[in-house]
Amino acid sequence: MTQFRFPTAYTILFALIVVVAALTWIVPAGVYDMAPNATLGRDAPVPGTYHTVEPSPQGWVQILMAPIKGLYDPIEYTANAIDVSLFILVMGGFLMVVTRTGAIDAGIGGLLTALKGREILMIPILMTAFAAGGTTYGMAEEGLAFYSILIPVMIRAGFDSPTAVATLLLGAGIGTMGSTINPFATVIASNAAGTTIQDGLGLRLVILGLSLLAGIVYVMRYAAKVKADPSKSLMADQAEAHRAHFLKGGDGDVLPDFTRTRALILAAFAAAFGVMLWGVISQGWWMGEMSALFLGMSIVVWLLAKISPDTRMNEGEFVEAFVDGARDLLGVALIIGVARGIVVVMDDGQITHTILHWLEGMLGGLGEVAFANTMYFVNVVLSFLVPSSSGLAVLTMPILAPLSDFAGVAREITVTAYQTANGWVNLFNPTFAVVMGGLAIGKVPYDRWLKFVFPLLVVLAVIACGTLTVGVMLT
Protein backbone atom coordinates (compact mmCIF):
# COMPACT_ATOMS: atom_id res chain seq x y z
CA MET A 1 0.00 0.00 0.00
CA THR A 2 1.36 3.43 -0.93
CA GLN A 3 2.24 5.52 2.11
CA PHE A 4 0.35 8.80 2.41
CA ARG A 5 2.46 11.89 1.91
CA PHE A 6 1.22 15.31 2.98
CA PRO A 7 0.87 17.61 -0.04
CA THR A 8 3.42 20.35 -0.62
CA ALA A 9 2.66 23.99 0.07
CA TYR A 10 2.32 24.55 -3.69
CA THR A 11 -0.40 21.95 -4.01
CA ILE A 12 -2.21 23.24 -0.94
CA LEU A 13 -2.11 26.83 -2.16
CA PHE A 14 -3.19 25.96 -5.71
CA ALA A 15 -6.00 23.83 -4.31
CA LEU A 16 -7.05 26.85 -2.26
CA ILE A 17 -7.11 28.93 -5.46
CA VAL A 18 -9.51 26.38 -6.96
CA VAL A 19 -11.64 26.34 -3.81
CA VAL A 20 -11.78 30.14 -3.66
CA ALA A 21 -12.69 30.28 -7.35
CA ALA A 22 -15.54 27.86 -6.66
CA LEU A 23 -16.67 30.09 -3.81
CA THR A 24 -17.00 33.04 -6.18
CA TRP A 25 -19.90 31.13 -7.74
CA ILE A 26 -21.57 30.71 -4.33
CA VAL A 27 -20.57 33.54 -2.02
CA PRO A 28 -22.39 36.82 -2.69
CA ALA A 29 -20.19 39.48 -4.26
CA GLY A 30 -19.93 42.67 -2.27
CA VAL A 31 -17.71 45.62 -1.38
CA TYR A 32 -17.17 48.20 1.32
CA ASP A 33 -16.95 51.85 0.50
CA MET A 34 -13.28 52.86 0.50
CA ALA A 35 -11.91 56.05 2.00
CA PRO A 36 -8.37 57.47 2.40
CA ASN A 37 -6.68 56.37 5.62
CA ALA A 38 -4.06 58.89 6.75
CA THR A 39 -2.32 56.38 9.01
CA LEU A 40 -1.95 53.76 6.29
CA GLY A 41 -1.44 56.23 3.46
CA ARG A 42 -3.93 54.31 1.33
CA ASP A 43 -7.65 53.69 0.91
CA ALA A 44 -9.20 51.42 3.55
CA PRO A 45 -12.67 49.85 4.00
CA VAL A 46 -15.18 51.98 5.87
CA PRO A 47 -16.97 49.92 8.56
CA GLY A 48 -20.72 49.65 8.12
CA THR A 49 -20.73 50.43 4.39
CA TYR A 50 -20.74 46.88 3.00
CA HIS A 51 -23.16 46.30 0.11
CA THR A 52 -23.65 43.58 -2.52
CA VAL A 53 -22.66 44.04 -6.16
CA GLU A 54 -22.99 42.11 -9.44
CA PRO A 55 -21.30 38.67 -9.19
CA SER A 56 -18.02 38.04 -11.01
CA PRO A 57 -17.44 34.25 -10.84
CA GLN A 58 -13.93 32.98 -11.66
CA GLY A 59 -13.34 30.10 -14.10
CA TRP A 60 -10.38 27.96 -15.16
CA VAL A 61 -8.71 30.72 -17.15
CA GLN A 62 -8.78 32.99 -14.11
CA ILE A 63 -7.49 30.14 -11.93
CA LEU A 64 -4.47 29.58 -14.17
CA MET A 65 -3.81 33.30 -14.45
CA ALA A 66 -4.00 33.82 -10.67
CA PRO A 67 -0.35 32.92 -9.81
CA ILE A 68 0.84 35.10 -12.71
CA LYS A 69 -1.26 38.03 -11.55
CA GLY A 70 0.00 37.34 -8.04
CA LEU A 71 3.46 38.37 -9.25
CA TYR A 72 2.48 41.22 -11.56
CA ASP A 73 -0.59 42.67 -13.25
CA PRO A 74 -0.33 41.56 -16.92
CA ILE A 75 -2.80 44.26 -18.00
CA GLU A 76 -1.46 47.28 -16.12
CA TYR A 77 2.13 45.94 -16.04
CA THR A 78 2.43 46.89 -12.38
CA ALA A 79 4.23 44.87 -9.69
CA ASN A 80 2.33 42.83 -7.16
CA ALA A 81 4.81 40.48 -5.49
CA ILE A 82 7.50 40.35 -8.19
CA ASP A 83 9.73 42.80 -6.30
CA VAL A 84 9.59 40.63 -3.17
CA SER A 85 10.38 37.51 -5.23
CA LEU A 86 13.37 39.18 -6.84
CA PHE A 87 14.70 40.28 -3.47
CA ILE A 88 14.43 36.71 -2.19
CA LEU A 89 16.45 35.39 -5.15
CA VAL A 90 19.19 37.98 -4.59
CA MET A 91 19.23 37.16 -0.88
CA GLY A 92 19.68 33.48 -1.70
CA GLY A 93 22.66 34.30 -3.90
CA PHE A 94 24.26 36.39 -1.16
CA LEU A 95 23.85 33.67 1.47
CA MET A 96 25.39 31.02 -0.76
CA VAL A 97 28.42 33.16 -1.61
CA VAL A 98 29.10 33.63 2.12
CA THR A 99 28.57 29.92 2.77
CA ARG A 100 31.02 28.87 0.02
CA THR A 101 33.83 30.82 1.70
CA GLY A 102 33.55 28.62 4.81
CA ALA A 103 33.29 31.72 7.00
CA ILE A 104 30.23 30.57 8.95
CA ASP A 105 31.65 27.07 9.57
CA ALA A 106 34.98 28.57 10.61
CA GLY A 107 33.27 30.91 13.05
CA ILE A 108 31.72 27.91 14.79
CA GLY A 109 35.10 26.16 14.88
CA GLY A 110 36.79 29.17 16.45
CA LEU A 111 34.08 29.33 19.08
CA LEU A 112 34.54 25.68 20.05
CA THR A 113 38.28 26.11 20.45
CA ALA A 114 37.80 29.15 22.69
CA LEU A 115 35.28 27.33 24.90
CA LYS A 116 37.23 24.14 25.52
CA GLY A 117 36.23 22.90 28.99
CA ARG A 118 33.23 25.22 29.10
CA GLU A 119 31.34 23.66 26.22
CA ILE A 120 27.91 24.24 27.74
CA LEU A 121 28.38 27.93 26.92
CA MET A 122 28.12 26.90 23.26
CA ILE A 123 24.37 26.62 23.76
CA PRO A 124 23.55 30.26 24.62
CA ILE A 125 26.12 31.60 22.17
CA LEU A 126 25.03 29.44 19.24
CA MET A 127 21.31 29.75 19.98
CA THR A 128 21.71 33.52 20.03
CA ALA A 129 23.65 33.42 16.75
CA PHE A 130 21.07 31.19 15.08
CA ALA A 131 18.26 33.34 16.48
CA ALA A 132 19.95 36.36 14.90
CA GLY A 133 19.77 34.51 11.59
CA GLY A 134 16.11 33.70 12.18
CA THR A 135 15.08 37.20 13.16
CA THR A 136 16.97 38.94 10.34
CA TYR A 137 16.53 36.67 7.34
CA GLY A 138 14.40 33.73 8.44
CA MET A 139 17.15 31.12 8.74
CA ALA A 140 15.53 27.79 7.91
CA GLU A 141 16.59 25.34 5.17
CA GLU A 142 20.17 26.63 5.09
CA GLY A 143 20.48 25.62 8.75
CA LEU A 144 20.26 21.93 7.79
CA ALA A 145 23.92 22.05 6.78
CA PHE A 146 24.98 22.76 10.37
CA TYR A 147 23.52 19.63 11.96
CA SER A 148 26.31 17.39 10.70
CA ILE A 149 28.81 19.84 12.24
CA LEU A 150 27.13 20.41 15.60
CA ILE A 151 26.02 16.88 16.45
CA PRO A 152 29.52 15.29 16.63
CA VAL A 153 30.78 18.30 18.60
CA MET A 154 27.97 18.09 21.14
CA ILE A 155 28.41 14.34 21.59
CA ARG A 156 32.17 14.76 22.14
CA ALA A 157 31.41 17.46 24.71
CA GLY A 158 29.34 14.98 26.74
CA PHE A 159 25.90 16.00 25.52
CA ASP A 160 23.75 14.19 22.95
CA SER A 161 22.19 14.51 19.51
CA PRO A 162 18.95 16.16 20.75
CA THR A 163 21.05 18.89 22.38
CA ALA A 164 22.54 19.78 19.01
CA VAL A 165 19.17 19.55 17.26
CA ALA A 166 17.52 21.74 19.89
CA THR A 167 20.32 24.31 19.79
CA LEU A 168 19.93 24.78 16.06
CA LEU A 169 16.23 24.14 15.48
CA LEU A 170 15.00 26.10 18.50
CA GLY A 171 17.60 28.84 18.11
CA ALA A 172 16.74 29.65 14.50
CA GLY A 173 13.06 28.84 15.04
CA ILE A 174 12.66 31.18 18.01
CA GLY A 175 14.49 33.85 16.03
CA THR A 176 11.93 33.44 13.24
CA MET A 177 9.11 33.42 15.76
CA GLY A 178 10.36 36.79 16.99
CA SER A 179 11.23 38.12 13.54
CA THR A 180 12.27 41.77 13.52
CA ILE A 181 13.40 42.48 9.96
CA ASN A 182 12.99 39.00 8.44
CA PRO A 183 12.21 39.63 4.74
CA PHE A 184 10.43 36.29 4.36
CA ALA A 185 7.98 36.97 7.20
CA THR A 186 7.91 40.48 8.64
CA VAL A 187 8.67 42.37 5.44
CA ILE A 188 6.20 40.41 3.31
CA ALA A 189 3.48 40.54 5.99
CA SER A 190 4.00 44.25 6.61
CA ASN A 191 3.87 44.89 2.88
CA ALA A 192 0.65 42.90 2.52
CA ALA A 193 -0.86 44.57 5.59
CA GLY A 194 0.01 48.08 4.44
CA THR A 195 2.44 48.80 7.29
CA THR A 196 6.24 49.05 7.57
CA ILE A 197 8.63 46.80 9.46
CA GLN A 198 9.41 49.48 12.02
CA ASP A 199 5.75 49.39 13.09
CA GLY A 200 5.59 46.99 16.04
CA LEU A 201 9.38 46.50 16.12
CA GLY A 202 9.53 47.05 19.88
CA LEU A 203 6.84 44.43 20.49
CA ARG A 204 8.65 41.90 18.33
CA LEU A 205 11.93 42.56 20.18
CA VAL A 206 10.20 41.78 23.48
CA ILE A 207 8.85 38.48 22.11
CA LEU A 208 12.29 37.64 20.70
CA GLY A 209 14.13 38.41 23.93
CA LEU A 210 11.79 36.61 26.30
CA SER A 211 11.36 33.58 24.03
CA LEU A 212 15.08 33.22 23.38
CA LEU A 213 15.83 33.44 27.11
CA ALA A 214 13.25 30.74 27.81
CA GLY A 215 14.67 28.53 25.05
CA ILE A 216 18.27 28.91 26.18
CA VAL A 217 17.43 28.08 29.80
CA TYR A 218 15.38 25.08 28.69
CA VAL A 219 18.10 23.59 26.46
CA MET A 220 20.92 24.31 28.93
CA ARG A 221 19.05 22.57 31.76
CA TYR A 222 18.51 19.54 29.56
CA ALA A 223 22.15 19.46 28.41
CA ALA A 224 23.49 19.77 31.95
CA LYS A 225 21.22 16.93 33.06
CA VAL A 226 22.42 14.68 30.23
CA LYS A 227 26.10 15.41 30.93
CA ALA A 228 25.63 14.62 34.62
CA ASP A 229 23.65 11.44 33.93
CA PRO A 230 23.64 10.12 30.32
CA SER A 231 20.69 7.87 31.18
CA LYS A 232 18.55 11.03 31.27
CA SER A 233 19.12 11.59 27.56
CA LEU A 234 16.11 11.60 25.27
CA MET A 235 18.04 9.08 23.17
CA ALA A 236 19.72 7.11 25.98
CA ASP A 237 18.75 3.80 24.40
CA GLN A 238 20.55 4.84 21.20
CA ALA A 239 23.62 6.45 22.79
CA GLU A 240 26.17 3.90 21.56
CA ALA A 241 24.61 3.71 18.12
CA HIS A 242 24.73 7.50 17.87
CA ARG A 243 28.40 7.63 18.90
CA ALA A 244 29.25 4.99 16.33
CA HIS A 245 27.31 6.81 13.60
CA PHE A 246 28.22 10.44 14.26
CA LEU A 247 31.83 9.97 15.40
CA LYS A 248 32.95 7.40 12.84
CA GLY A 249 36.37 8.18 11.43
CA GLY A 250 37.02 10.73 14.15
CA ASP A 251 36.75 13.69 11.78
CA GLY A 252 33.06 14.51 12.07
CA ASP A 253 33.86 17.78 13.82
CA VAL A 254 36.63 19.05 11.52
CA LEU A 255 35.93 22.68 10.67
CA PRO A 256 37.69 25.26 8.50
CA ASP A 257 40.27 27.51 10.14
CA PHE A 258 39.00 30.82 11.45
CA THR A 259 41.31 33.04 9.44
CA ARG A 260 41.48 36.83 9.26
CA THR A 261 39.85 36.68 5.85
CA ARG A 262 36.90 34.68 7.12
CA ALA A 263 36.57 37.10 10.05
CA LEU A 264 36.33 39.98 7.57
CA ILE A 265 33.69 38.09 5.59
CA LEU A 266 31.61 37.49 8.73
CA ALA A 267 31.91 41.19 9.57
CA ALA A 268 30.65 42.08 6.09
CA PHE A 269 27.84 39.53 6.48
CA ALA A 270 26.67 41.16 9.71
CA ALA A 271 27.13 44.66 8.30
CA ALA A 272 24.83 43.90 5.37
CA PHE A 273 21.86 43.34 7.66
CA GLY A 274 22.76 46.36 9.75
CA VAL A 275 22.80 48.56 6.65
CA MET A 276 19.48 47.08 5.53
CA LEU A 277 17.88 47.95 8.87
CA TRP A 278 19.28 51.50 8.70
CA GLY A 279 18.08 51.95 5.13
CA VAL A 280 14.55 50.72 5.77
CA ILE A 281 14.05 52.65 8.99
CA SER A 282 15.74 55.95 8.20
CA GLN A 283 16.06 56.16 4.42
CA GLY A 284 12.76 54.74 3.21
CA TRP A 285 14.35 51.78 1.40
CA TRP A 286 12.18 48.98 0.10
CA MET A 287 12.62 45.93 -2.10
CA GLY A 288 14.61 47.54 -4.91
CA GLU A 289 17.18 49.16 -2.64
CA MET A 290 17.47 46.07 -0.44
CA SER A 291 18.01 43.86 -3.50
CA ALA A 292 20.75 46.20 -4.70
CA LEU A 293 22.37 46.15 -1.24
CA PHE A 294 22.69 42.38 -1.10
CA LEU A 295 23.81 42.18 -4.70
CA GLY A 296 26.56 44.67 -3.88
CA MET A 297 27.50 42.86 -0.65
CA SER A 298 27.79 39.59 -2.58
CA ILE A 299 30.47 41.26 -4.69
CA VAL A 300 32.15 42.67 -1.57
CA VAL A 301 32.29 39.20 0.00
CA TRP A 302 33.75 37.77 -3.23
CA LEU A 303 36.46 40.44 -3.28
CA LEU A 304 37.28 39.85 0.38
CA ALA A 305 37.50 36.12 -0.31
CA LYS A 306 40.26 36.79 -2.84
CA ILE A 307 42.62 37.80 -0.02
CA SER A 308 43.23 34.17 1.00
CA PRO A 309 43.68 31.04 -1.13
CA ASP A 310 41.44 29.12 1.34
CA THR A 311 38.43 31.25 0.43
CA ARG A 312 39.31 32.48 -3.04
CA MET A 313 36.79 32.03 -5.85
CA ASN A 314 37.32 32.90 -9.47
CA GLU A 315 34.69 34.80 -11.41
CA GLY A 316 33.02 31.62 -12.65
CA GLU A 317 32.86 30.07 -9.17
CA PHE A 318 31.41 33.28 -7.71
CA VAL A 319 28.66 33.43 -10.31
CA GLU A 320 27.95 29.73 -9.89
CA ALA A 321 27.64 30.16 -6.10
CA PHE A 322 25.32 33.14 -6.48
CA VAL A 323 23.10 31.35 -9.00
CA ASP A 324 23.04 28.19 -6.85
CA GLY A 325 21.89 30.25 -3.88
CA ALA A 326 19.17 31.93 -5.90
CA ARG A 327 18.12 28.51 -7.19
CA ASP A 328 17.82 27.21 -3.62
CA LEU A 329 15.27 29.95 -2.82
CA LEU A 330 13.46 29.83 -6.15
CA GLY A 331 10.68 27.82 -4.52
CA VAL A 332 10.17 30.55 -1.93
CA ALA A 333 10.10 33.21 -4.64
CA LEU A 334 7.53 31.31 -6.70
CA ILE A 335 5.29 30.38 -3.79
CA ILE A 336 4.67 34.07 -3.14
CA GLY A 337 3.01 34.39 -6.54
CA VAL A 338 0.92 31.26 -5.99
CA ALA A 339 -0.16 32.40 -2.51
CA ARG A 340 -1.04 35.89 -3.68
CA GLY A 341 -3.04 34.27 -6.49
CA ILE A 342 -5.61 33.33 -3.83
CA VAL A 343 -6.11 36.99 -3.04
CA VAL A 344 -6.26 37.80 -6.75
CA VAL A 345 -9.16 35.37 -7.26
CA MET A 346 -10.93 36.65 -4.16
CA ASP A 347 -10.56 40.27 -5.27
CA ASP A 348 -11.50 39.65 -8.90
CA GLY A 349 -14.48 37.58 -7.77
CA GLN A 350 -15.37 40.40 -5.34
CA ILE A 351 -15.79 38.13 -2.33
CA THR A 352 -12.91 39.49 -0.23
CA HIS A 353 -15.04 42.17 1.34
CA THR A 354 -17.88 39.69 1.82
CA ILE A 355 -15.59 37.45 3.89
CA LEU A 356 -14.40 40.50 5.82
CA HIS A 357 -18.03 41.39 6.45
CA TRP A 358 -18.77 37.90 7.80
CA LEU A 359 -15.67 37.90 10.01
CA GLU A 360 -16.55 41.39 11.16
CA GLY A 361 -19.88 40.04 12.31
CA MET A 362 -18.36 36.96 13.96
CA LEU A 363 -15.55 38.80 15.74
CA GLY A 364 -17.21 42.15 16.12
CA GLY A 365 -18.23 41.45 19.69
CA LEU A 366 -14.68 40.61 20.78
CA GLY A 367 -12.68 43.14 22.72
CA GLU A 368 -9.32 44.29 21.41
CA VAL A 369 -7.36 41.86 23.58
CA ALA A 370 -9.56 38.90 22.63
CA PHE A 371 -9.30 39.87 18.95
CA ALA A 372 -5.48 39.97 19.01
CA ASN A 373 -5.22 36.58 20.70
CA THR A 374 -7.86 35.10 18.37
CA MET A 375 -5.71 36.22 15.44
CA TYR A 376 -2.80 34.33 16.98
CA PHE A 377 -4.74 31.07 17.22
CA VAL A 378 -6.26 31.51 13.73
CA ASN A 379 -2.73 31.70 12.33
CA VAL A 380 -1.64 28.70 14.40
CA VAL A 381 -4.27 26.59 12.64
CA LEU A 382 -3.46 28.01 9.20
CA SER A 383 0.28 27.40 9.71
CA PHE A 384 -0.26 23.63 9.75
CA LEU A 385 -1.69 23.89 6.24
CA VAL A 386 0.71 26.55 4.96
CA PRO A 387 4.02 26.27 6.89
CA SER A 388 5.72 28.72 4.52
CA SER A 389 5.97 32.05 6.36
CA SER A 390 5.92 33.97 3.09
CA GLY A 391 2.99 31.99 1.69
CA LEU A 392 0.96 32.39 4.87
CA ALA A 393 1.71 36.12 5.06
CA VAL A 394 0.44 36.79 1.57
CA LEU A 395 -2.56 34.55 2.16
CA THR A 396 -3.76 35.99 5.46
CA MET A 397 -2.58 39.56 5.82
CA PRO A 398 -4.78 41.15 3.12
CA ILE A 399 -7.80 39.73 4.96
CA LEU A 400 -6.81 39.98 8.61
CA ALA A 401 -5.17 43.41 8.45
CA PRO A 402 -8.30 45.29 7.29
CA LEU A 403 -10.31 43.29 9.81
CA SER A 404 -8.09 44.62 12.58
CA ASP A 405 -9.13 48.14 11.55
CA PHE A 406 -12.73 47.23 12.37
CA ALA A 407 -11.69 45.82 15.75
CA GLY A 408 -9.69 48.91 16.64
CA VAL A 409 -6.42 46.94 16.77
CA ALA A 410 -3.28 48.33 15.14
CA ARG A 411 -2.28 46.40 12.01
CA GLU A 412 1.21 45.76 13.35
CA ILE A 413 -0.38 43.73 16.16
CA THR A 414 -2.00 41.49 13.54
CA VAL A 415 1.34 41.16 11.69
CA THR A 416 3.06 40.22 14.96
CA ALA A 417 0.32 37.70 15.81
CA TYR A 418 0.76 36.06 12.39
CA GLN A 419 4.55 35.74 12.48
CA THR A 420 4.68 34.63 16.11
CA ALA A 421 2.06 31.95 15.51
CA ASN A 422 3.75 30.72 12.34
CA GLY A 423 7.16 30.59 14.02
CA TRP A 424 5.73 28.77 17.04
CA VAL A 425 4.07 26.08 14.92
CA ASN A 426 7.21 25.57 12.86
CA LEU A 427 9.13 24.48 15.95
CA PHE A 428 7.33 21.13 15.68
CA ASN A 429 5.24 21.22 12.49
CA PRO A 430 5.41 17.82 10.71
CA THR A 431 4.58 19.51 7.40
CA PHE A 432 7.68 21.73 7.70
CA ALA A 433 10.69 20.20 5.92
CA VAL A 434 13.18 21.94 8.23
CA VAL A 435 11.75 20.21 11.30
CA MET A 436 11.57 16.76 9.77
CA GLY A 437 14.93 17.16 8.00
CA GLY A 438 16.73 18.25 11.16
CA LEU A 439 15.24 15.42 13.20
CA ALA A 440 16.15 12.92 10.50
CA ILE A 441 19.78 14.09 10.42
CA GLY A 442 19.96 13.96 14.21
CA LYS A 443 18.22 10.57 14.30
CA VAL A 444 15.63 11.89 16.75
CA PRO A 445 12.15 10.34 16.29
CA TYR A 446 9.35 12.85 15.89
CA ASP A 447 7.38 11.54 18.86
CA ARG A 448 10.38 11.98 21.15
CA TRP A 449 10.91 15.51 19.86
CA LEU A 450 7.29 16.34 20.71
CA LYS A 451 7.80 14.96 24.22
CA PHE A 452 10.96 17.03 24.60
CA VAL A 453 9.69 20.33 23.23
CA PHE A 454 6.09 20.37 24.54
CA PRO A 455 6.76 22.12 27.90
CA LEU A 456 8.74 24.84 26.11
CA LEU A 457 5.95 25.29 23.54
CA VAL A 458 3.52 26.05 26.36
CA VAL A 459 5.88 28.66 27.79
CA LEU A 460 6.44 30.27 24.40
CA ALA A 461 2.69 30.43 23.68
CA VAL A 462 2.14 32.17 27.02
CA ILE A 463 4.90 34.66 26.20
CA ALA A 464 3.40 35.34 22.77
CA CYS A 465 -0.18 35.83 23.97
CA GLY A 466 0.91 37.84 26.99
CA THR A 467 3.03 40.18 24.88
CA LEU A 468 0.26 40.63 22.33
CA THR A 469 -2.13 41.47 25.15
CA VAL A 470 0.21 44.09 26.58
CA GLY A 471 0.85 45.44 23.07
CA VAL A 472 -2.85 45.96 22.46
CA MET A 473 -3.26 47.70 25.80
CA LEU A 474 -0.39 50.09 25.07
CA THR A 475 -1.44 51.04 21.50
mmCIF file of C-alpha atoms in Angstrom, residues 1 24 37 66 72 84 102 106-107 132 141 180 228 258 265 323 328 340 362 370 376 382 392 405 458:
data_model
loop_
_atom_site.group_PDB
_atom_site.id
_atom_site.type_symbol
_atom_site.label_atom_id
_atom_site.label_comp_id
_atom_site.label_asym_id
_atom_site.label_seq_id
_atom_site.Cartn_x
_atom_site.Cartn_y
_atom_site.Cartn_z
ATOM 1 C CA MET A 1 0.000 0.000 0.000
ATOM 2 C CA THR A 24 -17.002 33.043 -6.181
ATOM 3 C CA ASN A 37 -6.677 56.366 5.622
ATOM 4 C CA ALA A 66 -4.000 33.821 -10.669
ATOM 5 C CA TYR A 72 2.477 41.218 -11.559
ATOM 6 C CA VAL A 84 9.586 40.631 -3.174
ATOM 7 C CA GLY A 102 33.546 28.616 4.807
ATOM 8 C CA ALA A 106 34.982 28.574 10.614
ATOM 9 C CA GLY A 107 33.268 30.906 13.049
ATOM 10 C CA ALA A 132 19.953 36.356 14.896
ATOM 11 C CA GLU A 141 16.585 25.341 5.174
ATOM 12 C CA THR A 180 12.266 41.767 13.521
ATOM 13 C CA ALA A 228 25.634 14.624 34.622
ATOM 14 C CA PHE A 258 38.995 30.822 11.447
ATOM 15 C CA ILE A 265 33.695 38.094 5.592
ATOM 16 C CA VAL A 323 23.102 31.349 -9.004
ATOM 17 C CA ASP A 328 17.817 27.206 -3.616
ATOM 18 C CA ARG A 340 -1.045 35.887 -3.680
ATOM 19 C CA MET A 362 -18.357 36.964 13.958
ATOM 20 C CA ALA A 370 -9.563 38.905 22.627
ATOM 21 C CA TYR A 376 -2.798 34.334 16.984
ATOM 22 C CA LEU A 382 -3.461 28.005 9.198
ATOM 23 C CA LEU A 392 0.961 32.395 4.871
ATOM 24 C CA ASP A 405 -9.132 48.136 11.549
ATOM 25 C CA VAL A 458 3.518 26.052 26.360
#
